[in-house]
Coordinates of C-alpha atoms in Angstrom, one line a residue:
V672 CA 0.0 0.0 0.0
L673 CA 1.4 3.4 -1.1
V674 CA 0.2 6.8 0.0
D675 CA 1.1 10.3 -1.3
M676 CA 3.6 11.6 1.2
L677 CA 5.0 14.8 -0.2
S678 CA 5.1 16.8 -3.4
G679 CA 7.0 19.7 -4.9
M680 CA 4.6 22.6 -4.6
A681 CA 4.4 25.6 -6.9
G682 CA 7.5 27.7 -6.4
K683 CA 9.1 25.3 -3.9
N684 CA 11.5 22.4 -4.2
R685 CA 12.0 20.0 -1.4
V686 CA 14.7 17.5 -0.5
I687 CA 13.9 14.4 1.5
K688 CA 16.6 14.0 4.1
H689 CA 15.5 10.8 5.9
I690 CA 12.7 8.3 6.5
S691 CA 12.1 6.9 10.0
F692 CA 9.8 4.0 10.8
T693 CA 9.4 1.0 13.2
P694 CA 11.5 -2.0 12.0
T695 CA 9.0 -4.8 11.4
I696 CA 9.7 -8.3 10.2
Y697 CA 8.3 -9.1 6.7
K698 CA 7.8 -5.5 5.8
Y699 CA 9.6 -3.8 2.9
L700 CA 9.7 0.0 2.8
R701 CA 9.0 1.3 -0.7
L702 CA 9.4 4.9 -1.9
Y703 CA 8.6 6.3 -5.3
R704 CA 9.4 9.6 -6.9
D705 CA 6.7 9.9 -9.6
A706 CA 6.9 6.4 -11.3
E707 CA 10.5 5.7 -10.4
Q708 CA 11.1 3.4 -7.5
I709 CA 13.9 4.8 -5.3
V710 CA 13.7 2.6 -2.2
D711 CA 12.9 -1.1 -1.7
Y712 CA 14.3 -1.9 1.7
D713 CA 13.8 -4.7 4.2
S714 CA 12.7 -2.7 7.3
Y715 CA 13.8 -5.4 9.7
T716 CA 17.5 -4.8 8.9
L717 CA 17.4 -1.5 10.7
N718 CA 17.9 -1.7 14.4
G719 CA 15.6 -0.2 17.1
E720 CA 18.2 2.3 18.3
Y721 CA 18.5 4.0 14.9
P722 CA 15.6 3.2 12.7
M723 CA 16.4 5.8 10.1
L724 CA 17.2 5.6 6.4
V725 CA 19.3 8.7 5.5
M726 CA 18.5 10.1 2.0
D727 CA 19.2 13.1 -0.2
L728 CA 16.3 12.9 -2.6
P729 CA 15.2 16.1 -4.4
L730 CA 11.6 16.8 -5.3
A731 CA 11.2 19.4 -8.0
E732 CA 8.1 21.5 -8.5
G733 CA 5.3 19.1 -9.5
Q734 CA 7.0 15.8 -8.5
Q735 CA 5.2 13.4 -6.2
C736 CA 6.6 11.2 -3.5
K737 CA 4.7 8.0 -2.5
V738 CA 5.8 5.9 0.4
G739 CA 4.5 2.7 1.9
F740 CA 5.2 -1.0 2.7
Y741 CA 5.1 -4.3 0.9
N742 CA 3.9 -6.9 3.3
S743 CA 5.3 -10.3 2.4
S744 CA 3.6 -12.1 5.3
G745 CA 0.0 -11.2 4.7
A746 CA -0.5 -10.1 8.4
T747 CA -1.9 -6.6 8.9
A748 CA -0.4 -4.0 11.2
A749 CA -0.3 -0.2 11.3
I750 CA 3.1 1.3 10.9
E751 CA 4.0 4.9 11.3
I752 CA 6.4 6.5 8.8
S753 CA 8.1 9.8 9.4
V754 CA 9.7 11.8 6.5
G755 CA 12.3 14.6 7.2
Y756 CA 12.7 17.1 4.5
E757 CA 14.0 20.6 3.7
E758 CA 12.5 23.4 1.6
Q759 CA 14.8 24.6 -1.2
G760 CA 14.0 27.9 -2.8

C-alpha cells in the first residue's frame, strides 16, 4: 500500500533527508518519486536504536513522493512512517 507523502509545490522544491519507521519483520519500505522506485528496503534490517534511512532525494516542483510498505507475510499491522525534508527555494 502506497500513499502520497510529499510533493514539490508551486515555487518550492524539497529535498527528502531521511525516513524513519518502526523496523518490522516481513515489511519492505518502498518509496517512489513519480513512477521511479527509489527505495525497496527490508525494514527489519534497521535496528531499534537508529531506525532511520538517510537520504538526499530532491523533489522538484510538481514531482510526487509516494511511500508505503510491501507486506510479504499477509498479516496486517499499522506502521508509522516519518519523513524529514528541507525546503529549497
